Short mmCIF file of C-alpha atoms and ligand atoms in Angstrom, two decimals:
data_model
loop_
_atom_site.label_atom_id
_atom_site.label_comp_id
_atom_site.label_asym_id
_atom_site.label_seq_id
_atom_site.Cartn_x
_atom_site.Cartn_y
_atom_site.Cartn_z
CA MET A 1 -11.39 0.47 49.49
CA LYS A 2 -8.18 -0.05 47.36
CA LYS A 3 -9.66 -3.08 45.98
CA VAL A 4 -12.81 -1.32 44.64
CA ILE A 5 -10.69 1.79 43.48
CA ALA A 6 -8.59 -0.78 41.72
CA ILE A 7 -11.66 -2.52 40.32
CA PHE A 8 -13.31 0.86 39.40
CA LEU A 9 -10.28 1.77 37.43
CA PHE A 10 -9.89 -1.66 35.77
CA LEU A 11 -13.35 -1.17 34.51
CA VAL A 12 -12.68 2.24 33.32
CA ALA A 13 -9.49 0.94 31.51
CA GLU A 14 -11.49 -1.63 29.75
CA LEU A 15 -14.52 0.53 28.69
CA SER A 16 -12.49 3.45 27.38
CA VAL A 17 -10.27 0.60 25.53
CA PHE A 18 -13.81 -1.14 24.35
CA ALA A 19 -14.84 2.33 22.71
CA GLN A 20 -11.84 2.14 20.65
CA SER A 21 -13.13 -0.46 18.60
CA THR A 22 -15.32 1.72 16.80
CA LYS A 23 -12.86 4.23 16.06
CA ILE A 24 -12.14 3.30 12.48
CA ILE A 25 -13.38 5.49 9.34
CA PRO A 26 -14.32 3.82 6.86
CA TYR A 27 -15.52 1.09 9.20
CA PRO A 28 -14.14 -2.17 8.45
CA ASN A 29 -16.27 -4.70 6.73
CA ASN A 30 -15.33 -7.39 9.85
CA VAL A 31 -14.54 -6.91 13.36
CA LYS A 32 -14.41 -8.99 16.22
CA GLU A 33 -13.37 -7.67 19.59
CA LEU A 34 -11.15 -9.76 21.68
CA GLU A 35 -10.51 -10.10 25.33
CA GLY A 36 -7.20 -7.87 26.57
CA VAL A 37 -5.03 -5.21 25.42
CA PHE A 38 -1.84 -4.90 23.35
CA THR A 39 0.59 -2.07 25.09
CA ILE A 40 2.98 -0.61 22.63
CA ASN A 41 6.13 0.74 24.41
CA LYS A 42 9.73 1.35 24.00
CA GLN A 43 10.62 -2.06 23.93
CA THR A 44 7.79 -3.06 21.29
CA SER A 45 9.68 -4.22 18.01
CA ILE A 46 8.32 -4.04 14.61
CA GLN A 47 9.14 -7.07 12.30
CA TYR A 48 8.97 -7.55 8.70
CA ASP A 49 11.02 -8.97 5.70
CA LEU A 50 13.62 -6.22 5.50
CA PHE A 51 14.59 -7.30 2.18
CA ASN A 52 11.00 -6.21 1.05
CA ASP A 53 11.57 -2.45 0.11
CA THR A 54 7.90 -1.65 -0.48
CA LEU A 55 6.84 -3.23 2.79
CA LYS A 56 9.44 -0.87 4.37
CA ARG A 57 7.68 2.07 3.03
CA SER A 58 4.02 1.25 4.54
CA VAL A 59 5.67 0.31 7.97
CA SER A 60 7.44 3.65 8.15
CA PHE A 61 4.00 5.18 8.11
CA PHE A 62 3.12 3.41 11.37
CA ARG A 63 6.52 3.98 13.10
CA GLU A 64 6.04 7.81 12.29
CA ALA A 65 2.62 7.87 13.71
CA ILE A 66 3.84 5.72 16.90
CA GLN A 67 6.59 8.37 17.20
CA THR A 68 4.18 11.19 16.97
CA GLN A 69 2.01 9.50 19.88
CA SER A 70 4.65 8.61 22.18
CA GLY A 71 8.10 10.29 21.10
CA PHE A 72 9.77 6.92 20.46
CA ARG A 73 10.90 5.24 17.67
CA LEU A 74 10.32 1.49 17.57
CA PRO A 75 13.16 -0.74 17.13
CA VAL A 76 13.05 -2.60 13.50
CA ILE A 77 14.24 -6.16 13.03
CA ALA A 78 13.84 -8.88 10.58
CA ASN A 79 11.52 -11.50 10.86
CA SER A 80 12.60 -13.52 13.78
CA SER A 81 11.53 -15.83 16.51
CA LYS A 82 10.83 -12.96 19.21
CA LEU A 83 6.95 -13.40 19.03
CA THR A 84 6.22 -11.28 22.14
CA ASN A 85 5.65 -7.49 22.29
CA SER A 86 5.84 -7.40 18.48
CA VAL A 87 4.04 -5.69 15.80
CA ILE A 88 4.70 -8.23 12.84
CA PHE A 89 4.03 -7.23 8.95
CA ARG A 90 3.76 -10.13 6.69
CA ILE A 91 2.66 -10.59 2.82
CA VAL A 92 0.32 -13.70 2.46
CA ASN A 93 -1.61 -15.39 0.10
CA VAL A 94 -5.60 -15.11 0.88
CA ASP A 95 -7.91 -14.84 -2.16
CA SER A 96 -10.94 -13.34 0.03
CA LEU A 97 -8.44 -10.27 0.62
CA GLY A 98 -7.98 -9.12 -2.91
CA LYS A 99 -5.60 -6.48 -3.93
CA GLU A 100 -6.52 -4.00 -1.20
CA GLY A 101 -7.85 -6.03 1.95
CA TYR A 102 -5.81 -6.83 5.08
CA ILE A 103 -6.08 -8.64 8.31
CA LEU A 104 -5.24 -6.86 11.40
CA LYS A 105 -4.87 -9.25 14.59
CA ILE A 106 -4.24 -7.31 17.94
CA GLN A 107 -3.49 -9.72 20.49
CA PRO A 108 -2.30 -9.29 24.25
CA ASN A 109 1.27 -10.35 23.17
CA GLN A 110 1.74 -9.07 19.56
CA ILE A 111 -0.03 -7.40 16.71
CA GLU A 112 0.00 -9.52 13.38
CA VAL A 113 -0.66 -7.39 9.97
CA SER A 114 -1.03 -9.35 6.85
CA ALA A 115 -2.34 -8.82 3.23
CA ASN A 116 -1.67 -9.90 -0.48
CA THR A 117 -0.15 -6.70 -1.27
CA GLN A 118 1.51 -3.53 0.03
CA ASN A 119 -1.68 -1.89 -0.47
CA GLY A 120 -3.31 -3.93 2.06
CA ILE A 121 -0.66 -3.23 4.26
CA PHE A 122 -0.78 0.19 4.07
CA TYR A 123 -4.72 -0.16 4.79
CA ALA A 124 -3.94 -2.11 7.77
CA VAL A 125 -1.63 0.83 8.74
CA GLN A 126 -4.14 3.28 8.39
CA SER A 127 -6.55 1.48 10.42
CA LEU A 128 -3.95 0.96 13.27
CA VAL A 129 -2.90 4.59 13.14
CA GLN A 130 -6.65 5.63 13.46
CA LEU A 131 -6.69 3.22 16.71
CA LEU A 132 -3.98 5.27 18.42
CA PRO A 133 -5.29 7.65 21.22
CA TRP A 134 -5.20 10.86 19.23
CA GLU A 135 -7.55 12.33 22.06
CA SER A 136 -4.49 12.69 24.56
CA LYS A 137 -1.20 14.08 24.77
CA PRO A 138 1.88 11.99 23.64
CA GLN A 139 2.59 9.22 26.13
CA ASN A 140 5.01 6.33 26.89
CA ILE A 141 2.56 3.75 26.99
CA ILE A 142 -0.06 3.06 24.23
CA SER A 143 -2.82 0.40 25.16
CA LEU A 144 -4.76 -0.94 21.99
CA ALA A 145 -8.03 -3.08 22.85
CA CYS A 146 -7.53 -6.59 21.10
CA LYS A 147 -9.62 -7.45 18.04
CA GLU A 148 -9.53 -9.03 14.87
CA ILE A 149 -10.31 -7.40 11.52
CA ALA A 150 -10.52 -8.73 8.32
CA ASP A 151 -11.29 -5.97 5.71
CA SER A 152 -11.51 -5.13 2.06
CA PRO A 153 -13.29 -2.20 0.13
CA ARG A 154 -16.47 -2.22 -1.63
CA PHE A 155 -15.64 -0.25 -4.48
CA PRO A 156 -12.16 -0.17 -6.48
CA TRP A 157 -12.52 3.54 -7.15
CA ARG A 158 -12.78 5.83 -3.85
CA GLY A 159 -11.87 8.99 -5.15
CA MET A 160 -11.69 13.01 -5.18
CA MET A 161 -11.29 15.57 -7.17
CA LEU A 162 -9.77 19.01 -6.92
CA ASP A 163 -10.25 21.68 -9.61
CA CYS A 164 -7.04 23.62 -9.99
CA SER A 165 -7.70 25.47 -12.81
CA ARG A 166 -10.25 27.94 -11.21
CA TYR A 167 -7.91 28.38 -8.33
CA PHE A 168 -4.51 26.88 -8.10
CA PHE A 169 -3.24 25.14 -5.15
CA PRO A 170 0.29 25.10 -4.27
CA THR A 171 2.25 21.56 -4.33
CA GLY A 172 2.60 21.63 -0.32
CA PHE A 173 -1.06 21.81 -0.02
CA ILE A 174 -1.59 18.61 -2.72
CA LYS A 175 0.83 16.57 -0.81
CA LYS A 176 -1.12 17.35 2.51
CA LEU A 177 -4.36 16.47 0.72
CA LEU A 178 -2.88 13.21 -0.50
CA ASP A 179 -1.87 12.34 3.50
CA ASN A 180 -5.52 13.14 4.19
CA LEU A 181 -6.89 10.98 1.38
CA ALA A 182 -4.74 8.14 2.56
CA LEU A 183 -5.77 8.42 5.96
CA HIS A 184 -9.48 7.80 4.64
CA LYS A 185 -8.55 5.11 2.36
CA ILE A 186 -9.10 6.98 -0.83
CA ASN A 187 -7.22 5.46 -3.60
CA THR A 188 -7.76 7.92 -6.59
CA PHE A 189 -7.04 11.50 -6.94
CA HIS A 190 -8.51 12.95 -10.04
CA TRP A 191 -6.54 16.25 -10.93
CA HIS A 192 -8.53 18.93 -12.62
CA LEU A 193 -5.51 20.50 -14.47
CA THR A 194 -6.93 22.26 -17.79
CA ASP A 195 -9.93 24.63 -17.96
CA ASP A 196 -11.06 28.10 -19.11
CA PRO A 197 -9.40 30.16 -16.30
CA GLY A 198 -6.32 28.67 -16.21
CA TRP A 199 -4.00 25.73 -17.69
CA ARG A 200 -1.83 24.41 -14.96
CA ILE A 201 0.42 21.50 -16.44
CA GLU A 202 3.69 22.12 -18.01
CA ILE A 203 3.80 20.72 -21.28
CA LYS A 204 7.09 20.79 -22.94
CA ALA A 205 6.14 20.81 -26.72
CA PHE A 206 3.77 23.69 -26.09
CA PRO A 207 5.31 26.38 -23.76
CA GLU A 208 2.69 29.03 -24.32
CA LEU A 209 0.05 26.76 -22.44
CA THR A 210 1.92 27.85 -19.28
CA ASN A 211 3.63 31.27 -20.33
CA LYS A 212 0.21 32.50 -21.25
CA GLY A 213 -2.50 29.95 -20.52
CA ALA A 214 -1.75 29.50 -17.05
CA TYR A 215 -2.48 33.21 -16.13
CA ARG A 216 -5.28 35.42 -16.27
CA LYS A 217 -5.39 39.26 -16.37
CA GLU A 218 -8.02 39.50 -13.13
CA THR A 219 -10.58 37.28 -11.58
CA VAL A 220 -14.29 37.79 -10.74
CA VAL A 221 -15.10 38.73 -7.41
CA ASP A 222 -18.66 38.23 -7.17
CA SER A 223 -20.39 36.69 -10.14
CA ARG A 224 -23.87 36.92 -8.62
CA THR A 225 -24.18 40.27 -9.90
CA GLY A 226 -25.32 39.21 -13.27
CA SER A 227 -23.80 41.31 -16.06
CA LEU A 228 -22.47 43.98 -13.90
CA LEU A 229 -19.67 41.42 -13.09
CA LYS A 230 -16.96 42.92 -10.55
CA PHE A 231 -13.04 42.17 -11.36
CA ASP A 232 -10.35 42.55 -8.82
CA GLY A 233 -7.89 43.60 -11.33
CA LYS A 234 -4.99 41.30 -10.19
CA ARG A 235 -3.19 38.84 -12.43
CA TYR A 236 -3.70 35.34 -11.06
CA GLY A 237 -2.11 32.10 -11.95
CA GLY A 238 0.73 29.38 -11.40
CA PHE A 239 1.36 26.11 -12.81
CA TYR A 240 2.96 22.92 -12.08
CA THR A 241 6.23 21.95 -13.78
CA GLN A 242 7.09 18.49 -14.84
CA GLN A 243 9.33 18.01 -11.91
CA GLU A 244 6.86 18.88 -9.50
CA LEU A 245 4.33 16.66 -11.11
CA LYS A 246 6.83 13.68 -10.81
CA GLU A 247 7.29 14.30 -7.19
CA ILE A 248 3.66 14.39 -6.50
CA VAL A 249 2.81 11.34 -8.68
CA LYS A 250 5.75 9.63 -6.60
CA TYR A 251 4.29 10.99 -3.06
CA ALA A 252 0.94 9.71 -4.32
CA ALA A 253 1.99 6.42 -5.29
CA ASP A 254 3.88 5.96 -1.81
CA ARG A 255 0.29 6.10 -0.34
CA PHE A 256 -1.02 3.85 -2.82
CA ILE A 257 -3.20 6.77 -4.55
CA THR A 258 -3.59 6.82 -8.23
CA ILE A 259 -3.46 10.29 -9.91
CA VAL A 260 -6.04 10.56 -12.83
CA PRO A 261 -5.04 13.86 -14.62
CA GLU A 262 -7.85 15.77 -16.73
CA ILE A 263 -7.06 17.34 -19.54
CA GLU A 264 -10.60 19.02 -20.83
CA MET A 265 -11.82 18.32 -24.45
CA PRO A 266 -13.53 19.56 -26.75
CA GLY A 267 -15.02 22.23 -24.49
CA HIS A 268 -13.55 24.07 -21.28
CA ALA A 269 -10.45 24.86 -23.61
CA GLN A 270 -10.30 28.68 -23.62
CA ALA A 271 -6.91 28.83 -21.80
CA ALA A 272 -5.61 26.52 -24.33
CA ILE A 273 -7.10 28.34 -27.24
CA ALA A 274 -6.01 31.91 -25.82
CA SER A 275 -2.16 30.26 -25.79
CA TYR A 276 -2.57 28.69 -29.52
CA PRO A 277 -5.43 30.47 -31.41
CA TRP A 278 -5.22 27.94 -34.25
CA LEU A 279 -6.89 25.30 -31.78
CA GLY A 280 -10.16 27.37 -31.73
CA SER A 281 -13.25 27.18 -33.56
CA THR A 282 -13.39 30.73 -34.64
CA ASP A 283 -10.89 33.35 -36.04
CA VAL A 284 -11.41 35.70 -33.20
CA PRO A 285 -8.73 35.28 -30.49
CA THR A 286 -9.33 35.17 -26.80
CA GLU A 287 -8.09 35.50 -23.59
CA VAL A 288 -7.81 33.18 -20.50
CA ALA A 289 -11.06 33.25 -18.86
CA THR A 290 -11.49 35.48 -15.99
CA SER A 291 -14.81 34.43 -14.78
CA TRP A 292 -16.75 31.32 -14.24
CA GLY A 293 -19.54 29.41 -16.05
CA VAL A 294 -19.64 27.70 -19.32
CA LYS A 295 -17.63 29.14 -22.12
CA PRO A 296 -18.06 28.84 -25.67
CA TYR A 297 -14.60 28.35 -26.77
CA LEU A 298 -14.34 24.65 -28.35
CA TYR A 299 -11.13 22.95 -29.88
CA ASN A 300 -11.83 22.52 -33.62
CA PRO A 301 -12.01 19.27 -35.20
CA PHE A 302 -8.94 19.44 -37.67
CA ASP A 303 -5.85 17.58 -37.77
CA THR A 304 -3.74 20.32 -36.36
CA THR A 305 -5.62 19.70 -33.07
CA PHE A 306 -5.34 16.23 -32.64
CA TYR A 307 -1.82 16.91 -33.50
CA PHE A 308 -1.60 19.25 -30.43
CA LEU A 309 -3.76 16.77 -28.38
CA GLU A 310 -1.58 13.72 -29.10
CA LYS A 311 1.50 15.65 -28.08
CA VAL A 312 0.05 17.09 -24.97
CA LEU A 313 -1.12 13.49 -24.18
CA THR A 314 2.07 11.64 -24.84
CA GLU A 315 3.83 14.05 -21.95
CA VAL A 316 0.83 13.32 -19.81
CA PHE A 317 0.86 9.67 -20.03
CA GLU A 318 4.71 9.77 -19.36
CA LEU A 319 3.94 11.97 -15.92
CA PHE A 320 1.24 9.66 -14.94
CA PRO A 321 1.50 6.16 -14.93
CA GLY A 322 -2.39 5.09 -13.94
CA GLU A 323 -4.26 3.23 -16.27
CA TYR A 324 -6.95 5.93 -16.79
CA VAL A 325 -6.57 9.77 -18.23
CA HIS A 326 -9.76 11.90 -17.75
CA ILE A 327 -10.81 13.80 -21.23
CA GLY A 328 -13.24 15.78 -19.58
CA GLY A 329 -16.16 16.02 -22.40
CA ASP A 330 -18.47 18.05 -20.03
CA GLU A 331 -20.44 21.40 -21.18
CA ALA A 332 -19.17 21.59 -24.47
CA ILE A 333 -21.95 23.86 -25.90
CA LYS A 334 -21.78 23.57 -29.83
CA ASP A 335 -22.35 27.30 -30.58
CA GLN A 336 -19.06 27.62 -32.38
CA TRP A 337 -19.01 24.40 -34.00
CA ILE A 338 -22.46 25.20 -35.46
CA ALA A 339 -21.61 28.72 -36.65
CA ASN A 340 -18.30 27.54 -38.60
CA PRO A 341 -18.84 26.64 -42.09
CA LYS A 342 -15.61 24.52 -42.39
CA ILE A 343 -16.83 22.51 -39.21
CA GLN A 344 -20.08 22.21 -40.60
CA GLU A 345 -18.38 20.83 -43.65
CA LYS A 346 -16.35 18.27 -41.66
CA ILE A 347 -19.41 16.91 -40.04
CA ARG A 348 -21.00 16.42 -43.78
CA VAL A 349 -17.44 14.83 -44.78
CA LEU A 350 -17.80 12.31 -42.00
CA GLY A 351 -21.15 11.32 -42.71
CA LEU A 352 -22.21 12.53 -39.05
CA LYS A 353 -25.88 13.79 -38.26
CA ASN A 354 -24.78 16.68 -35.86
CA GLU A 355 -22.41 18.15 -33.33
CA HIS A 356 -23.01 15.91 -30.78
CA GLU A 357 -21.85 12.97 -33.32
CA LEU A 358 -18.86 15.05 -34.22
CA GLN A 359 -17.92 15.28 -30.33
CA SER A 360 -18.31 11.61 -30.35
CA TRP A 361 -16.11 11.17 -33.24
CA PHE A 362 -13.66 13.49 -31.61
CA ILE A 363 -13.59 11.73 -28.40
CA ARG A 364 -13.46 8.36 -30.37
CA ARG A 365 -10.36 9.64 -32.04
CA VAL A 366 -8.46 10.63 -28.79
CA GLN A 367 -9.77 7.40 -27.28
CA GLN A 368 -8.12 5.15 -30.05
CA PHE A 369 -4.89 7.34 -29.59
CA ALA A 370 -4.79 6.60 -25.81
CA GLN A 371 -5.63 3.13 -26.36
CA SER A 372 -2.60 2.59 -28.71
CA ARG A 373 -0.57 4.07 -25.81
CA GLY A 374 -1.89 1.18 -23.48
CA LYS A 375 -4.14 3.87 -21.52
CA LYS A 376 -7.91 4.08 -20.98
CA ILE A 377 -9.91 7.50 -21.07
CA ILE A 378 -12.72 8.28 -18.65
CA GLY A 379 -15.03 11.19 -19.42
CA TRP A 380 -17.82 13.10 -17.82
CA ASP A 381 -21.10 11.74 -18.76
CA GLU A 382 -21.67 13.77 -21.75
CA ILE A 383 -19.58 11.62 -23.64
CA THR A 384 -22.50 9.27 -23.97
CA GLU A 385 -24.04 11.86 -26.37
CA GLY A 386 -23.96 11.02 -29.82
CA GLY A 387 -22.87 7.72 -29.11
CA THR A 388 -20.49 6.50 -26.13
CA PRO A 389 -16.90 5.56 -27.48
CA LYS A 390 -16.08 2.17 -27.19
CA ASP A 391 -14.05 0.88 -24.06
CA ALA A 392 -14.47 4.47 -22.39
CA ALA A 393 -15.40 4.59 -18.82
CA ILE A 394 -18.08 7.08 -17.61
CA MET A 395 -18.17 9.56 -14.66
CA TYR A 396 -21.70 10.17 -14.17
CA TRP A 397 -22.34 13.74 -12.57
CA ARG A 398 -25.62 15.11 -13.64
CA SER A 399 -28.28 14.23 -11.03
CA ASP A 400 -31.13 15.51 -13.42
CA HIS A 401 -30.18 13.46 -16.23
CA PRO A 402 -30.43 9.95 -15.37
CA GLU A 403 -30.18 8.78 -19.08
CA PRO A 404 -26.49 8.46 -19.42
CA LEU A 405 -26.13 6.57 -16.49
CA VAL A 406 -28.48 4.07 -17.81
CA GLU A 407 -26.85 4.04 -21.14
CA ALA A 408 -23.60 3.65 -19.68
CA VAL A 409 -24.41 0.56 -17.82
CA LYS A 410 -26.83 -0.95 -20.51
CA GLY A 411 -23.34 -0.31 -22.88
CA ASN A 412 -21.18 -2.10 -20.61
CA HIS A 413 -19.01 0.53 -19.67
CA PRO A 414 -17.36 0.86 -16.41
CA VAL A 415 -18.86 3.70 -14.27
CA VAL A 416 -17.78 6.13 -11.28
CA VAL A 417 -21.12 7.40 -9.94
CA THR A 418 -20.77 11.02 -8.82
CA PRO A 419 -23.95 12.64 -8.89
CA THR A 420 -23.83 16.59 -8.04
CA GLU A 421 -26.76 15.91 -5.27
CA PHE A 422 -24.59 13.62 -3.22
CA CYS A 423 -20.83 14.14 -4.27
CA TYR A 424 -20.40 18.24 -4.88
CA PHE A 425 -18.51 19.44 -2.23
CA ASP A 426 -18.34 22.85 -3.49
CA TYR A 427 -22.23 23.11 -2.47
CA TYR A 428 -23.05 24.73 1.19
CA GLN A 429 -22.79 22.06 4.23
CA ALA A 430 -23.55 24.37 7.22
CA LEU A 431 -26.12 27.21 7.30
CA PRO A 432 -25.58 29.00 4.00
CA SER A 433 -26.39 32.42 5.82
CA LYS A 434 -23.58 31.89 7.92
CA GLU A 435 -20.98 30.13 5.40
CA PRO A 436 -18.72 32.09 3.05
CA LEU A 437 -20.11 32.49 -0.38
CA ALA A 438 -20.52 29.16 -2.27
CA ILE A 439 -21.67 28.06 -5.70
CA GLY A 440 -25.10 26.90 -4.51
CA GLY A 441 -26.65 23.71 -3.40
CA TYR A 442 -26.98 22.17 0.36
CA LEU A 443 -25.48 18.97 0.78
CA THR A 444 -25.07 18.06 4.58
CA LEU A 445 -22.81 15.26 6.19
CA ASP A 446 -25.90 12.74 6.63
CA LYS A 447 -26.80 13.51 3.01
CA VAL A 448 -23.47 12.23 1.73
CA TYR A 449 -23.42 9.44 4.23
CA SER A 450 -26.82 8.11 2.90
CA PHE A 451 -25.71 8.07 -0.86
CA GLU A 452 -26.00 4.53 -2.57
CA PRO A 453 -23.70 4.54 -5.66
CA ILE A 454 -25.38 1.50 -7.18
CA PRO A 455 -28.26 2.38 -9.11
CA SER A 456 -31.45 1.01 -8.13
CA PHE A 457 -32.14 -0.35 -11.79
CA CYS A 458 -28.90 -2.32 -12.00
CA SER A 459 -28.83 -5.86 -11.86
CA LYS A 460 -26.22 -7.95 -10.00
CA GLU A 461 -24.41 -8.33 -13.18
CA GLN A 462 -24.43 -4.68 -14.00
CA ALA A 463 -23.80 -3.53 -10.59
CA LYS A 464 -20.34 -4.77 -11.16
CA GLN A 465 -19.59 -2.08 -13.67
CA ILE A 466 -19.91 0.51 -10.98
CA MET A 467 -16.31 1.07 -10.07
CA GLY A 468 -17.03 3.59 -7.24
CA THR A 469 -17.45 6.94 -6.39
CA GLN A 470 -15.76 10.58 -5.82
CA ALA A 471 -15.92 13.71 -4.14
CA ASN A 472 -15.59 16.66 -6.49
CA LEU A 473 -14.42 19.97 -5.45
CA TRP A 474 -15.13 22.49 -7.93
CA THR A 475 -13.23 25.67 -6.92
CA GLU A 476 -15.18 28.98 -8.20
CA PHE A 477 -15.65 29.98 -4.74
CA ILE A 478 -12.65 28.07 -2.89
CA SER A 479 -9.40 30.26 -3.63
CA THR A 480 -7.30 28.85 -0.59
CA PRO A 481 -6.41 25.57 0.93
CA GLU A 482 -7.93 26.40 4.41
CA TYR A 483 -11.45 26.81 2.48
CA ALA A 484 -10.87 23.48 0.56
CA GLU A 485 -10.33 21.84 3.76
CA TYR A 486 -13.16 23.36 5.05
CA MET A 487 -15.62 22.16 2.23
CA LEU A 488 -13.72 18.68 2.05
CA PHE A 489 -13.88 17.46 5.55
CA PRO A 490 -15.47 15.60 7.42
CA ARG A 491 -17.79 15.22 4.28
CA LEU A 492 -15.13 13.16 2.70
CA ALA A 493 -15.25 10.88 6.01
CA ALA A 494 -18.67 10.18 4.82
CA LEU A 495 -18.00 9.46 1.45
CA ALA A 496 -15.18 7.18 2.34
CA GLU A 497 -17.08 5.02 4.19
CA VAL A 498 -19.83 5.13 1.26
CA ALA A 499 -16.82 3.77 -0.91
CA TRP A 500 -15.27 1.41 1.39
CA THR A 501 -17.93 -0.19 3.73
CA TYR A 502 -20.56 -2.79 2.93
CA LYS A 503 -24.04 -0.99 2.72
CA GLU A 504 -25.20 -3.38 5.19
CA ARG A 505 -22.46 -2.34 7.69
CA LYS A 506 -23.12 1.30 7.28
CA ASP A 507 -24.80 3.20 10.37
CA TYR A 508 -24.71 7.02 10.60
CA THR A 509 -25.02 7.03 14.38
CA GLY A 510 -21.93 4.81 14.59
CA PHE A 511 -20.20 6.92 12.06
CA THR A 512 -20.93 10.22 13.89
CA LYS A 513 -19.59 8.50 17.16
CA ARG A 514 -16.66 7.48 15.32
CA LEU A 515 -16.24 10.75 13.57
CA ASN A 516 -15.47 12.35 17.01
CA SER A 517 -12.26 10.23 17.14
CA LEU A 518 -11.34 11.11 13.79
CA LEU A 519 -11.69 14.72 14.48
CA ASN A 520 -8.78 14.47 17.10
CA ILE A 521 -6.54 13.35 14.08
CA TYR A 522 -7.68 16.42 12.01
CA LYS A 523 -6.93 18.75 14.84
CA ALA A 524 -3.33 16.69 15.48
CA LYS A 525 -3.05 17.18 11.50
CA GLY A 526 -3.97 20.86 11.56
CA ILE A 527 -6.90 20.27 9.12
CA LYS A 528 -9.36 23.14 8.86
CA TYR A 529 -12.60 21.04 9.03
CA CYS A 530 -15.90 22.31 9.14
CA GLY A 531 -17.24 21.98 12.55
CA GLU A 532 -13.81 23.58 13.88
CA LEU A 533 -14.62 26.87 11.84
CA LEU A 534 -18.29 26.66 11.59
CA PRO A 535 -21.11 24.16 13.12
CA CYS A 536 -21.61 21.58 10.53
CA ALA A 537 -25.08 20.97 9.99
CA ASN A 538 -26.24 17.08 9.82
C1 ACM B 1 -19.39 19.17 -13.91
O1 ACM B 1 -19.53 19.46 -13.10
N1 ACM B 1 -19.20 20.20 -15.46
C2 ACM B 1 -18.64 17.85 -14.39
#
């Protein structure tokens, strides 16, 4: 009888270990299951080249996760001849792994983690962390099923955008969000920092942007009431100091996340114009917007505006070391440019046909400035109207306007494909009648998962211009960190798999099974995901 029980326990152990093989999201692109288990205990050592400081950073995430899971801190030793009961991290030179790929070999006597770069080591650590038994209480021995993973992402741009203008999110939340993006191997945080209802980034050369532009006198409480808008009567605002931004940029870099700041132009400029009326296209002063929707306030296209924008961008470039800056470009309705005779005269003098061409001229000028400082610009797909500025990347968002996507691809521009239909996480996701008020739409988990970022019209060669995809969280109806998390998770897990895992390896049923494990991590990390608060549709 004892023998039967022992065999039964062995089978159960093997089965539960085998089930771990499917636990990683986004799913790795090559997984081979092997016999046996590796056991992490107090004596397990971590080994790496101790002179490599950045390796230390990635490895520390692994050590911390083990500490959470087991209560003990694994000893670290320099690369040595101790080969058993060790987790060994190595930088290698394997072409096929590229910049972000990694190899993770879990064998009965050791775990080997190798990658060409720190980025790859970090992603291997994220995979390892997801393999830990988050479903159970901290334990002294952690068993990992043996396997060999050789993994690298499908797309280089795996992003998430957060609108911090409509509502301001504190730095503590931004850091938690960055942790959670890293968990999903998201490498780009697109930070929407300026818009009509609030300017959120300290600019030393123009202090009124945050003295004035970061605060609105009140906020609309229910914008569905048509012309009879109701307001809360409460001053609202906030901004990030440059010191805070530097800390966050470093925090993100430690997690191999690049921050792409968005400084909107020529539209969505009401908060800036409220701060410095000489930037505007009318003589009538305005205030920071208190309600949502597209506003008519556009920067004027005169030299003073470019003086302003260049000074602002110079500070932005110093703060954010990434390759790209996002210059907005969306929803710039041209009424104020049409109504202003001096602007009409400018169009004539420049030999342009219309206001669309003026916008294109405006963006081109900014692009040239950015280029002179070694930066690239990316803009929403409206920057294709009136001629796409050379070397600009396009962020395609309007599902109902396919033309800019076609034009961007044909014009050889790099493209991030983030259409409303699949990537707008401000849309409802559960039963709209049960959910708190959202902006509209309906985007379920399975719909996000079904997204294919490469448009069907692309040739193999053109497909290379698709840099990737991202989720967008506009916050008209999202005023708290908890609700932002509810809207993001687990839909972000689905999008992460779209961005990382090759199309032929995707499997929605497998994803939902693996998601059950990821939800345990969400619980451990205190993420207020949809499904915890309300049943999630799929
Ligand atoms: C956008 O949603 N206005 C880019």
